[in-house]
mmCIF file of C-alpha atoms in Angstrom:
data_model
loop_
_atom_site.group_PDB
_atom_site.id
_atom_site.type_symbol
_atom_site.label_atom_id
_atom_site.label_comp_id
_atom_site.label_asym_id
_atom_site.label_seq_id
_atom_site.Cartn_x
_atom_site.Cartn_y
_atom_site.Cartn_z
ATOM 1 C CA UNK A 1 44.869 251.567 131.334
ATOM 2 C CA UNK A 2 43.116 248.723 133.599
ATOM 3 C CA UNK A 3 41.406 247.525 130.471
ATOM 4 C CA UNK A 4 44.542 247.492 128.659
ATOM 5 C CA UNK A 5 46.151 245.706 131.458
ATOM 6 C CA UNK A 6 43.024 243.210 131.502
ATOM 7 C CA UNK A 7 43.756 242.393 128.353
ATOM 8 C CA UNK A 8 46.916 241.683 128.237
ATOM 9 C CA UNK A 9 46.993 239.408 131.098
ATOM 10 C CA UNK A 10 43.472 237.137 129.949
ATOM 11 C CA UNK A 11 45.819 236.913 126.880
ATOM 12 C CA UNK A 12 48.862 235.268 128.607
ATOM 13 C CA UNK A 13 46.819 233.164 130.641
ATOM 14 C CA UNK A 14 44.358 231.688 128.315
ATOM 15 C CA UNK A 15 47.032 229.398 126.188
ATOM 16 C CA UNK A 16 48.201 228.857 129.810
ATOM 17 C CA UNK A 17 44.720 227.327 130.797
ATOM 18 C CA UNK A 18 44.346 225.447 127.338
ATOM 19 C CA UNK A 19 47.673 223.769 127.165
ATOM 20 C CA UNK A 20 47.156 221.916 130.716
ATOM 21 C CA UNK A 21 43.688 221.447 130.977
ATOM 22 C CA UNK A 22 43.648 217.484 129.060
ATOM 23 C CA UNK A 23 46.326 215.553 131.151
ATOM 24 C CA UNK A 24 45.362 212.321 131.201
ATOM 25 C CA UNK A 25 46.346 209.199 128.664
ATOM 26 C CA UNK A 26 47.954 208.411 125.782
ATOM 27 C CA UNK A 27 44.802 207.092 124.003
ATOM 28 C CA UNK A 28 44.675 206.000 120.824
ATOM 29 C CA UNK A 29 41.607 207.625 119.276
ATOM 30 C CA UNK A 30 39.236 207.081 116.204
ATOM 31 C CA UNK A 31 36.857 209.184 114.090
ATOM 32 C CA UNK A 32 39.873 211.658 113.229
ATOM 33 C CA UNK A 33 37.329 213.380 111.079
ATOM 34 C CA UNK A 34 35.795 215.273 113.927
ATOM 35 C CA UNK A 35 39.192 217.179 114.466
ATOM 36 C CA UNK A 36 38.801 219.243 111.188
ATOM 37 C CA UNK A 37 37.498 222.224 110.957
ATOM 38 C CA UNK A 38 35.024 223.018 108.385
ATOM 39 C CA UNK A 39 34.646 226.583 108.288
ATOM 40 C CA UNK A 40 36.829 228.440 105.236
ATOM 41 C CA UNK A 41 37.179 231.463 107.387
ATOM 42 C CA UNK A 42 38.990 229.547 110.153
ATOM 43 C CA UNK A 43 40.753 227.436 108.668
ATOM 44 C CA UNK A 44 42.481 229.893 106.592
ATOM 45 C CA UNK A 45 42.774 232.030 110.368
ATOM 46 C CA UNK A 46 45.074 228.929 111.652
ATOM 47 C CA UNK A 47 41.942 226.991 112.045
ATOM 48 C CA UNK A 48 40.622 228.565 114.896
ATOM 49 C CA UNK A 49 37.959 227.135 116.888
ATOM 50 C CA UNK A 50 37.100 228.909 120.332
ATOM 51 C CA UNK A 51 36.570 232.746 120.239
ATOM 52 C CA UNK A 52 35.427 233.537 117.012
ATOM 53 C CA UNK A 53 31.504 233.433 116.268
ATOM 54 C CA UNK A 54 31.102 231.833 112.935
ATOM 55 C CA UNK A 55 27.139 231.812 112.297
ATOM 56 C CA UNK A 56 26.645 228.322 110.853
ATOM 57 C CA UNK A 57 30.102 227.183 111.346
ATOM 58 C CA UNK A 58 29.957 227.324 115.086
ATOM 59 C CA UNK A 59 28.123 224.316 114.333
ATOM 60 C CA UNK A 60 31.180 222.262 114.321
ATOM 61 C CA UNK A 61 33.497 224.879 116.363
ATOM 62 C CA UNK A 62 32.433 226.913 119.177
ATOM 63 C CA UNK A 63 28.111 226.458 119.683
ATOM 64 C CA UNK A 64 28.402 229.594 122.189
ATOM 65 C CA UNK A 65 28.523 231.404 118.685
ATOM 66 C CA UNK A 66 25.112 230.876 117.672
ATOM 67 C CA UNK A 67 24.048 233.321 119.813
ATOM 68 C CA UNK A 68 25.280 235.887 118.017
ATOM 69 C CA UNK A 69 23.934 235.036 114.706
ATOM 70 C CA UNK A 70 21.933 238.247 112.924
ATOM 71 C CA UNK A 71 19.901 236.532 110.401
ATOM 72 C CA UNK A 72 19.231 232.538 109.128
ATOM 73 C CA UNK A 73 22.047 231.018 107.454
ATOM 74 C CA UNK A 74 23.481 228.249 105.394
ATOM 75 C CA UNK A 75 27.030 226.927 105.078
ATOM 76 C CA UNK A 76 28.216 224.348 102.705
ATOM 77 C CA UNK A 77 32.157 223.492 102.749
ATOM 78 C CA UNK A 78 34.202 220.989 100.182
ATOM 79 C CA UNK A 79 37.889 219.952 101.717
ATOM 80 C CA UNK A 80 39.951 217.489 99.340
ATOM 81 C CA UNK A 81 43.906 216.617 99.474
ATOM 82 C CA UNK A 82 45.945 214.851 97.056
ATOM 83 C CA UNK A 83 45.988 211.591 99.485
ATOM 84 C CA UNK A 84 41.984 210.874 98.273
ATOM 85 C CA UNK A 85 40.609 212.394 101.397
ATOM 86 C CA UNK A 86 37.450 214.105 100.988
ATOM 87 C CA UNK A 87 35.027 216.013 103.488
ATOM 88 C CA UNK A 88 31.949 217.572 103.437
ATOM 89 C CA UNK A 89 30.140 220.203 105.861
ATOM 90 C CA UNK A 90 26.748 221.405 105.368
ATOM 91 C CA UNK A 91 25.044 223.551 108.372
ATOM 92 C CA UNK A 92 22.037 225.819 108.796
ATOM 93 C CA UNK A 93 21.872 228.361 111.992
ATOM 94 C CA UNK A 94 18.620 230.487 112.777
ATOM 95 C CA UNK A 95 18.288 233.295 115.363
ATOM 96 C CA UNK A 96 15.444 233.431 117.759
ATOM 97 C CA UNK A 97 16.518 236.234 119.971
ATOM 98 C CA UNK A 98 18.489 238.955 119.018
ATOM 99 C CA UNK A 99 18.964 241.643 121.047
ATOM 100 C CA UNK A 100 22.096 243.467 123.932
ATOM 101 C CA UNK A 101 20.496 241.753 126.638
ATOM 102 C CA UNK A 102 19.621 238.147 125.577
ATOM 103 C CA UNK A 103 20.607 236.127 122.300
ATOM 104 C CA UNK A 104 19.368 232.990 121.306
ATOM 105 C CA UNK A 105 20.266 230.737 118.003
ATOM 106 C CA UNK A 106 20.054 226.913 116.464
ATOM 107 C CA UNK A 107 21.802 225.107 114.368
ATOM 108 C CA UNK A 108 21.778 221.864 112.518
ATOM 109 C CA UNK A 109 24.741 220.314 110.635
ATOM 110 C CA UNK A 110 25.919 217.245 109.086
ATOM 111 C CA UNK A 111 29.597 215.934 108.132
ATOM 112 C CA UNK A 112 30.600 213.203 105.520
ATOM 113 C CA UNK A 113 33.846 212.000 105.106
ATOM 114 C CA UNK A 114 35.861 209.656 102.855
ATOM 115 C CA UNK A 115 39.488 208.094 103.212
ATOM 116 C CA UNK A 116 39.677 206.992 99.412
ATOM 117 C CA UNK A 117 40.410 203.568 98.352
ATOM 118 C CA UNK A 118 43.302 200.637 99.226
ATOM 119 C CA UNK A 119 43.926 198.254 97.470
ATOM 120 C CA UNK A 120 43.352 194.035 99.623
ATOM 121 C CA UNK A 121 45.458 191.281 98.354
ATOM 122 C CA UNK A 122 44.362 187.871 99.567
ATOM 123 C CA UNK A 123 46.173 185.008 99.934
ATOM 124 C CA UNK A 124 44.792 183.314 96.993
ATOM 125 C CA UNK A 125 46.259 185.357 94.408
ATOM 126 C CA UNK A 126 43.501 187.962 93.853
ATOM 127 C CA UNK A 127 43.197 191.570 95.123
ATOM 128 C CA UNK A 128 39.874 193.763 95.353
ATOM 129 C CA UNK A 129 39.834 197.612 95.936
ATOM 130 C CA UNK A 130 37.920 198.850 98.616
ATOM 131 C CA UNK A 131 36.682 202.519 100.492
ATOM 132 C CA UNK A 132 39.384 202.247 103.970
ATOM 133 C CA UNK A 133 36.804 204.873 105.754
ATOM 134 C CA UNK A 134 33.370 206.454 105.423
ATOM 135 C CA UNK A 135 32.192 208.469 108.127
ATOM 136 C CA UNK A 136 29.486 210.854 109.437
ATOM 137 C CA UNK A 137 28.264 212.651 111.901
ATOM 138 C CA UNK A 138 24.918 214.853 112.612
ATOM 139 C CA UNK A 139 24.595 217.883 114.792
ATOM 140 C CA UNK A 140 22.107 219.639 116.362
ATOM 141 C CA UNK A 141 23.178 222.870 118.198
ATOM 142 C CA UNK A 142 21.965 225.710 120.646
ATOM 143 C CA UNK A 143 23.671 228.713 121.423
ATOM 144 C CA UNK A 144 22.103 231.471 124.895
ATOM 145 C CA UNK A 145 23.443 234.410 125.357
ATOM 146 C CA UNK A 146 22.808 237.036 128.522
ATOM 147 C CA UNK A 147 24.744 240.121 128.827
ATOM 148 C CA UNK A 148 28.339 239.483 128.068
ATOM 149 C CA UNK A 149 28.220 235.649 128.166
ATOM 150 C CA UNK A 150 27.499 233.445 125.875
ATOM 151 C CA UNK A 151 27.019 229.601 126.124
ATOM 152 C CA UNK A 152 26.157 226.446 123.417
ATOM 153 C CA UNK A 153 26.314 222.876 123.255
ATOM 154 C CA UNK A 154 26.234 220.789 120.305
ATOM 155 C CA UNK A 155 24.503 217.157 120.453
ATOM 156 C CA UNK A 156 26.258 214.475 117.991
ATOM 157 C CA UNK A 157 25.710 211.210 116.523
ATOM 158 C CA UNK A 158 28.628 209.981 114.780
ATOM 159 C CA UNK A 159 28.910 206.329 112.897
ATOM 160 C CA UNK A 160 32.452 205.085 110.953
ATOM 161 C CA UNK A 161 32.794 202.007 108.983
ATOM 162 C CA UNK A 162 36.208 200.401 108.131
ATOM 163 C CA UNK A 163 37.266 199.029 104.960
ATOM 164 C CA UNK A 164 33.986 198.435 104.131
ATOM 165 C CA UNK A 165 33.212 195.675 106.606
ATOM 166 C CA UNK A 166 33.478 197.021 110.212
ATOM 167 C CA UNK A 167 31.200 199.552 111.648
ATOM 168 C CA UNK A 168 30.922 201.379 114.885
ATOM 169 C CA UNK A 169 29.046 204.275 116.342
ATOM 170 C CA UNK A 170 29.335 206.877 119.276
ATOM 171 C CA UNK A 171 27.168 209.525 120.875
ATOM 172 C CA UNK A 172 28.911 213.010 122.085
ATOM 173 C CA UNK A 173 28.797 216.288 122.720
ATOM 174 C CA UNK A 174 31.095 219.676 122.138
ATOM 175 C CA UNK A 175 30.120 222.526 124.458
ATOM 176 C CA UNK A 176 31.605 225.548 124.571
ATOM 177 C CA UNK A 177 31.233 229.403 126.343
ATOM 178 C CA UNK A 178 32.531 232.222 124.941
ATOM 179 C CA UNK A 179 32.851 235.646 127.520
ATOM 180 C CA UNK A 180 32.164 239.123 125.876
ATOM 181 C CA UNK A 181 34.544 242.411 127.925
ATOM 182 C CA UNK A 182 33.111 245.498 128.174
ATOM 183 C CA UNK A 183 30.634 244.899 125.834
ATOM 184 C CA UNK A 184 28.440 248.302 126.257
ATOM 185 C CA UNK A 185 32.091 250.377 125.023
ATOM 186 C CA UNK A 186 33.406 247.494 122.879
ATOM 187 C CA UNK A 187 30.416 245.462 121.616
ATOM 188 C CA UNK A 188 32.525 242.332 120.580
ATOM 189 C CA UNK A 189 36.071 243.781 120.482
ATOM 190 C CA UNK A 190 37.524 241.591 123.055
ATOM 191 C CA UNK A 191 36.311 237.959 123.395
ATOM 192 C CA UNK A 192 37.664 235.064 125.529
ATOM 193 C CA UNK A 193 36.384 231.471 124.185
ATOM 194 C CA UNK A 194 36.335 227.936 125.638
ATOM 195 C CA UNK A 195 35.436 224.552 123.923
ATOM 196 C CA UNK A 196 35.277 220.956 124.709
ATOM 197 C CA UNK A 197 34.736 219.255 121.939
ATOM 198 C CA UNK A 198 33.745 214.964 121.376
ATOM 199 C CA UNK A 199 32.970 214.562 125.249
ATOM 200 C CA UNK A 200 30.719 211.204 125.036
ATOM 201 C CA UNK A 201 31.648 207.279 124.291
ATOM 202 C CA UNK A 202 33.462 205.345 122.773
ATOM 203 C CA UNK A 203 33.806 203.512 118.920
ATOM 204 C CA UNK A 204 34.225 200.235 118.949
ATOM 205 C CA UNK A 205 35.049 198.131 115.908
ATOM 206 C CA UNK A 206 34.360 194.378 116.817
ATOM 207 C CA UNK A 207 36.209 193.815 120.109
ATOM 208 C CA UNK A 208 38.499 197.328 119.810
ATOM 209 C CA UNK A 209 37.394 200.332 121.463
ATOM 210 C CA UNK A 210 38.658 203.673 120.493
ATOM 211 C CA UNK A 211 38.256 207.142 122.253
ATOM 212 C CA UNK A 212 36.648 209.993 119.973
ATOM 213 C CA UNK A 213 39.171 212.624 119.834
ATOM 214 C CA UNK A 214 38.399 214.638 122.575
ATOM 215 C CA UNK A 215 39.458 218.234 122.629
ATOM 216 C CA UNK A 216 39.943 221.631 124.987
ATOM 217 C CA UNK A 217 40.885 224.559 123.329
ATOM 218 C CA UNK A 218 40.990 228.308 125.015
ATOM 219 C CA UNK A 219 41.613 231.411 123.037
ATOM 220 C CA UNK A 220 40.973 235.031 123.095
ATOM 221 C CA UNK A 221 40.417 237.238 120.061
ATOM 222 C CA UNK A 222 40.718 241.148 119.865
ATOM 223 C CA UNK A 223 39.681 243.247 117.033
ATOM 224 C CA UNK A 224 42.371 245.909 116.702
ATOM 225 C CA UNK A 225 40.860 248.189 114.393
ATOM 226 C CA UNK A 226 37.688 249.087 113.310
ATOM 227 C CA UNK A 227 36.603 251.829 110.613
ATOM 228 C CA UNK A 228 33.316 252.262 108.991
ATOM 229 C CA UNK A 229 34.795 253.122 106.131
ATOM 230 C CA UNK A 230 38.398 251.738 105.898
ATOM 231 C CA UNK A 231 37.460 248.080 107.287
ATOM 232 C CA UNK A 232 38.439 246.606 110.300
ATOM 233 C CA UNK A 233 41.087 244.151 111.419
ATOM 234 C CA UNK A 234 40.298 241.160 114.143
ATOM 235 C CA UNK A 235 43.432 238.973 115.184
ATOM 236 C CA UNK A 236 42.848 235.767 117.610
ATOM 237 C CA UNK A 237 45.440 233.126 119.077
ATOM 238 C CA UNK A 238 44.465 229.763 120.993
ATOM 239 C CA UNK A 239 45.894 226.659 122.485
ATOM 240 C CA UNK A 240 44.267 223.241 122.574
ATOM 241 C CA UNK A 241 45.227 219.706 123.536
ATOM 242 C CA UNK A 242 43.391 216.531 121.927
ATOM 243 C CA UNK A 243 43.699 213.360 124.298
ATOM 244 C CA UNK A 244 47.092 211.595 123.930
ATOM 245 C CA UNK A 245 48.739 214.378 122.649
ATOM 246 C CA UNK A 246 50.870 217.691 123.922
ATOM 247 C CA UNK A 247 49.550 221.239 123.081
ATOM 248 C CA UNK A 248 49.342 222.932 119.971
ATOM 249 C CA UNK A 249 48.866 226.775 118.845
ATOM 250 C CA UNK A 250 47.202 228.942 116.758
ATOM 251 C CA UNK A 251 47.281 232.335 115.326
ATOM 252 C CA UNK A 252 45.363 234.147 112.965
ATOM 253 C CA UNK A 253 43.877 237.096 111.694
ATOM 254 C CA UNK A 254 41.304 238.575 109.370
ATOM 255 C CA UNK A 255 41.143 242.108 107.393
ATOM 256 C CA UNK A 256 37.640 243.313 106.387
ATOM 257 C CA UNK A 257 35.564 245.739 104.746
ATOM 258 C CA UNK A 258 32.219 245.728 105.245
ATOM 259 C CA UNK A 259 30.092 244.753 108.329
ATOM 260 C CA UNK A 260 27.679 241.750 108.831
ATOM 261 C CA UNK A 261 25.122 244.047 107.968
ATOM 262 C CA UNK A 262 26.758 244.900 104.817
ATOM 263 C CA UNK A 263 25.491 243.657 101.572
ATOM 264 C CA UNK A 264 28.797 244.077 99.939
ATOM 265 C CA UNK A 265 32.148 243.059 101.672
ATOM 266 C CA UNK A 266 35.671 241.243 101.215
ATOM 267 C CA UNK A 267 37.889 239.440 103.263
ATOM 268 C CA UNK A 268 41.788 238.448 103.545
ATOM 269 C CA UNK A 269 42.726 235.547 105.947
ATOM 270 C CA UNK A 270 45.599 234.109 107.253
ATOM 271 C CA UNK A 271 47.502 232.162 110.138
ATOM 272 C CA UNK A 272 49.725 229.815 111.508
ATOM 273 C CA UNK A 273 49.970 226.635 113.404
ATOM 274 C CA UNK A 274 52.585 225.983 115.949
ATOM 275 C CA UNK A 275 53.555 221.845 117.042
ATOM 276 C CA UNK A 276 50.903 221.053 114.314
ATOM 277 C CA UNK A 277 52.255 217.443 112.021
ATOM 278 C CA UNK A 278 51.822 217.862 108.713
ATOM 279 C CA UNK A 279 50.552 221.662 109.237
ATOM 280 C CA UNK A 280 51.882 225.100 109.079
ATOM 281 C CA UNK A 281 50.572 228.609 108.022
ATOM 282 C CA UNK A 282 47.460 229.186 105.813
ATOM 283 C CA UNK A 283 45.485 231.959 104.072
ATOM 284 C CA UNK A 284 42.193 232.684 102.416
ATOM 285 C CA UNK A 285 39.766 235.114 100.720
ATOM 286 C CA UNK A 286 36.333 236.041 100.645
ATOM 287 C CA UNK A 287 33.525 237.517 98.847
ATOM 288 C CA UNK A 288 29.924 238.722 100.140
ATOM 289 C CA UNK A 289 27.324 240.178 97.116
ATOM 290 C CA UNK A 290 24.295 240.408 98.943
ATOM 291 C CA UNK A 291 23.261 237.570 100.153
ATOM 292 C CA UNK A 292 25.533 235.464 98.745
ATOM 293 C CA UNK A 293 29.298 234.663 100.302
ATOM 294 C CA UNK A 294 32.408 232.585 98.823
ATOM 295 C CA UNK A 295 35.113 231.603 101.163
ATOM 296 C CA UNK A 296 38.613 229.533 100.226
ATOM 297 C CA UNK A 297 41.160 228.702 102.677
ATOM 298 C CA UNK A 298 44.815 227.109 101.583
ATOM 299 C CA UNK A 299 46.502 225.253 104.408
ATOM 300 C CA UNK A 300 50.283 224.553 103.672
ATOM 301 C CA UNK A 301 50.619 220.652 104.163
ATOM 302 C CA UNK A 302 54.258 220.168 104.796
ATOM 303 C CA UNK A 303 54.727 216.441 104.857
ATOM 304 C CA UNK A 304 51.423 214.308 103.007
ATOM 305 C CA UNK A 305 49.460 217.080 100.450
ATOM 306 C CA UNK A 306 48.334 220.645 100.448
ATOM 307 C CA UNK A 307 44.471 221.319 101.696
ATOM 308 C CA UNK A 308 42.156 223.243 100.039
ATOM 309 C CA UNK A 309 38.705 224.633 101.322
ATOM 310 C CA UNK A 310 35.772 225.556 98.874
ATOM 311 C CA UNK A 311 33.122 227.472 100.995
ATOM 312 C CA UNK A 312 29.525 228.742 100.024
ATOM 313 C CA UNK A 313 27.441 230.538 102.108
ATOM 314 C CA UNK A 314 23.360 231.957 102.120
ATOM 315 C CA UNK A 315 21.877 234.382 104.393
ATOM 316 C CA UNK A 316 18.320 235.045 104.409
ATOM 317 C CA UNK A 317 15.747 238.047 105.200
ATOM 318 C CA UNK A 318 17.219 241.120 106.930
ATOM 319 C CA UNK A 319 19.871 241.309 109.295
ATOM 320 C CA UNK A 320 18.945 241.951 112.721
ATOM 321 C CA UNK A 321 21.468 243.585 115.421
ATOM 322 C CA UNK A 322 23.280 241.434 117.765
ATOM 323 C CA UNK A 323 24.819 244.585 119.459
ATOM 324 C CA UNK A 324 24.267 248.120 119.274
ATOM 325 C CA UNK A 325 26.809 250.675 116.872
ATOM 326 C CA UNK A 326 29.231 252.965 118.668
ATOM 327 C CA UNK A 327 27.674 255.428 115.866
ATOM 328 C CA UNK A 328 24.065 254.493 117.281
ATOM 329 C CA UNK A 329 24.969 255.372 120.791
ATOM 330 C CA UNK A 330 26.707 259.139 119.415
ATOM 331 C CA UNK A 331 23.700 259.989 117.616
ATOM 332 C CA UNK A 332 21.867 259.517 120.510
ATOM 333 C CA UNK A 333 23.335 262.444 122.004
ATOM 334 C CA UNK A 334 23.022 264.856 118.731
ATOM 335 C CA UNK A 335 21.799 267.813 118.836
ATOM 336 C CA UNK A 336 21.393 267.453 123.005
ATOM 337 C CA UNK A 337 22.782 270.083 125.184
ATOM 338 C CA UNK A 338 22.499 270.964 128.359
ATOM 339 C CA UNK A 339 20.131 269.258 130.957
ATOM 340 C CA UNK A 340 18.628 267.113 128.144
ATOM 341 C CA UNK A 341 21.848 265.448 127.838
ATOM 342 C CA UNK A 342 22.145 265.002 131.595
ATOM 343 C CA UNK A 343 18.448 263.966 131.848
ATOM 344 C CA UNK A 344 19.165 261.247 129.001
ATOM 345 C CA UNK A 345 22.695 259.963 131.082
ATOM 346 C CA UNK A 346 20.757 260.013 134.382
ATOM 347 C CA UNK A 347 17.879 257.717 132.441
ATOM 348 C CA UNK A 348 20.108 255.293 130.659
ATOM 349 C CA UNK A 349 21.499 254.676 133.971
ATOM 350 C CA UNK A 350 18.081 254.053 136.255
ATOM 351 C CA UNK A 351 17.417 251.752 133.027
ATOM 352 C CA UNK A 352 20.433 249.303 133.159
#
């Protein structure tokens, strides 16, 4: 009942937290590019950011995530829109330590983005096409883990020209911590997450300086159900607040069958965005065989296009355990009766 009750109440207050934690300024800010988010999976969740671990795609979302990551992995993403955009996330995370007690996991990504063409009419008659925005930006993460939490930060370099001509560039930083309850009952059942993101200076194009958009989000995500054999079901909700701007809202959840360990599995996505411009609800699938795994997320764009998200994902060697199996710890006690069983409980307690 007191973990129920725990719940409930980190639940209500987390949105709380996020909504007022970015009060000052009205800031006009640049590199806009930085605010999406890459990963098929969340984006078709609402595009959630903080408190779910995402193996290479906590890259560009939460680093505290990398900590959790069972096995090297690559991520490569495609988002277009009917306005020209296009964006392009590739990202590679590797474990080091994987175990209960201590986890320990890098990653290295890199984002290019494209505004499309306008069209510049001069004065003397003629007119030339050219690109309004190309943009990047490189990452290099690190996610620690001990016990139940979990932190990351994630180093970036970003540079944007303008139209061609007018070119600026800016150093940051996204950290981010994500807290683990009760993690010797519920593994990762119940997970509170927190993320800065673009914390570093400024672009400036010529004379102009421009603020990176800088972003706190909180969330907390809860895995309802879980069955070995009839999947399980994780739901999450966050708020954030980007400089200049009042708080938004997320909510989203994911249905699946088959674990990370599993070489087969499936997924169905969806979510919604609440005081979002142009944004609504969203939904996606996806599709592990072996080592392989396609994501696609469809975001409903309710006043310029419609976004799509093309996903494709690698994992290499075997998977190694973040956390231990409920099942594990049962099986333990099979075929113990008796003092043996006590002896056992009376051990497992001297060693934690």
């Amino acid at each position: 009942m007191r973990r129920r009750l725990l719940i409930v109440l980190v639940g209500a207050a987390v949105p709380a937290l996020a909504a007022g934690l970015v009060r000052a300024g009205t800031a006009v800010t640049a590199a806009g590019f930085l605010r999406e988010n890459m990963s098929p999976r969340l984006v078709a969740m609402g595009g959630l950011k903080s408190s779910v671990p995402d193996g290479p795609g906590s890259v560009q979302s939460n680093p505290a995530g990398l900590s959790m990551t069972g096995r090297p992995e690559f991520q490569s993403t495609y988002l277009n829109s009917q306005v020209q955009s296009m964006t392009g996330f590739a990202a590679y995370a590797h474990p080091f330590f994987t175990n209960p007690r201590f986890g320990l996991g890098f990653g290295a990504g890199f984002i290019y983005h494209t505004a499309g063409n306008i069209d510049i009419n001069s004065i003397d008659g003629t007119s030339r096409s050219l690109n309004a925005e190309t943009s990047y930006a490189g990452l290099l993460s690190l996610g620690a883990r001990a016990g139940s939490i979990a932190v990351g930060v994630s180093p970036k370099f970003v540079r944007s020209t303008l139209v061609e001509q007018y070119s600026a560039r800016a150093f940051a930083a996204d950290v981010g911590a994500l807290i683990y309850f009760f993690p010797k009952t519920w593994k990762d059942r119940v997970v509170a997450g927190f993320l800065l993101q673009n914390l570093g200076t400024k672009l400036k194009y010529l004379s102009d300086e421009h603020d990176l958009p800088r972003t706190q989000v909180a969330g907390l995500s809860v895995r309802l159900w879980e069955h070995r054999d009839y999947g399980s079901l994780l739901w999450s909700w966050e708020a954030e607040r980007t400089l200049g701007e009042t708080g938004r809202y997320r909510f989203g959840g994911e249905y699946s069958v088959g674990a990370d360990a599993d070489p087969r599995a499936f997924f169905m996505r969806g979510g919604f965005r609440v005081h979002f411009d142009g944004e609504d609800y969203s939904f996606g699938v996806g599709i592990r065989e072996r080592n392989l795994e396609v994501s696609y997320a469809f975001v409903n764009g309710t006043e310029l296009s419609n976004l799509h998200r093309l996903g494709i994902g690698f994992r290499f060697g075997s998977y190694r355990k973040v956390l231990p199996e409920r099942d594990e710890v049962d099986d333990m006690f099979k075929g113990l009766e008796g003092s043996e069983r006590y002896r056992l409980l009376e051990l497992e307690k001297i060693r934690d």
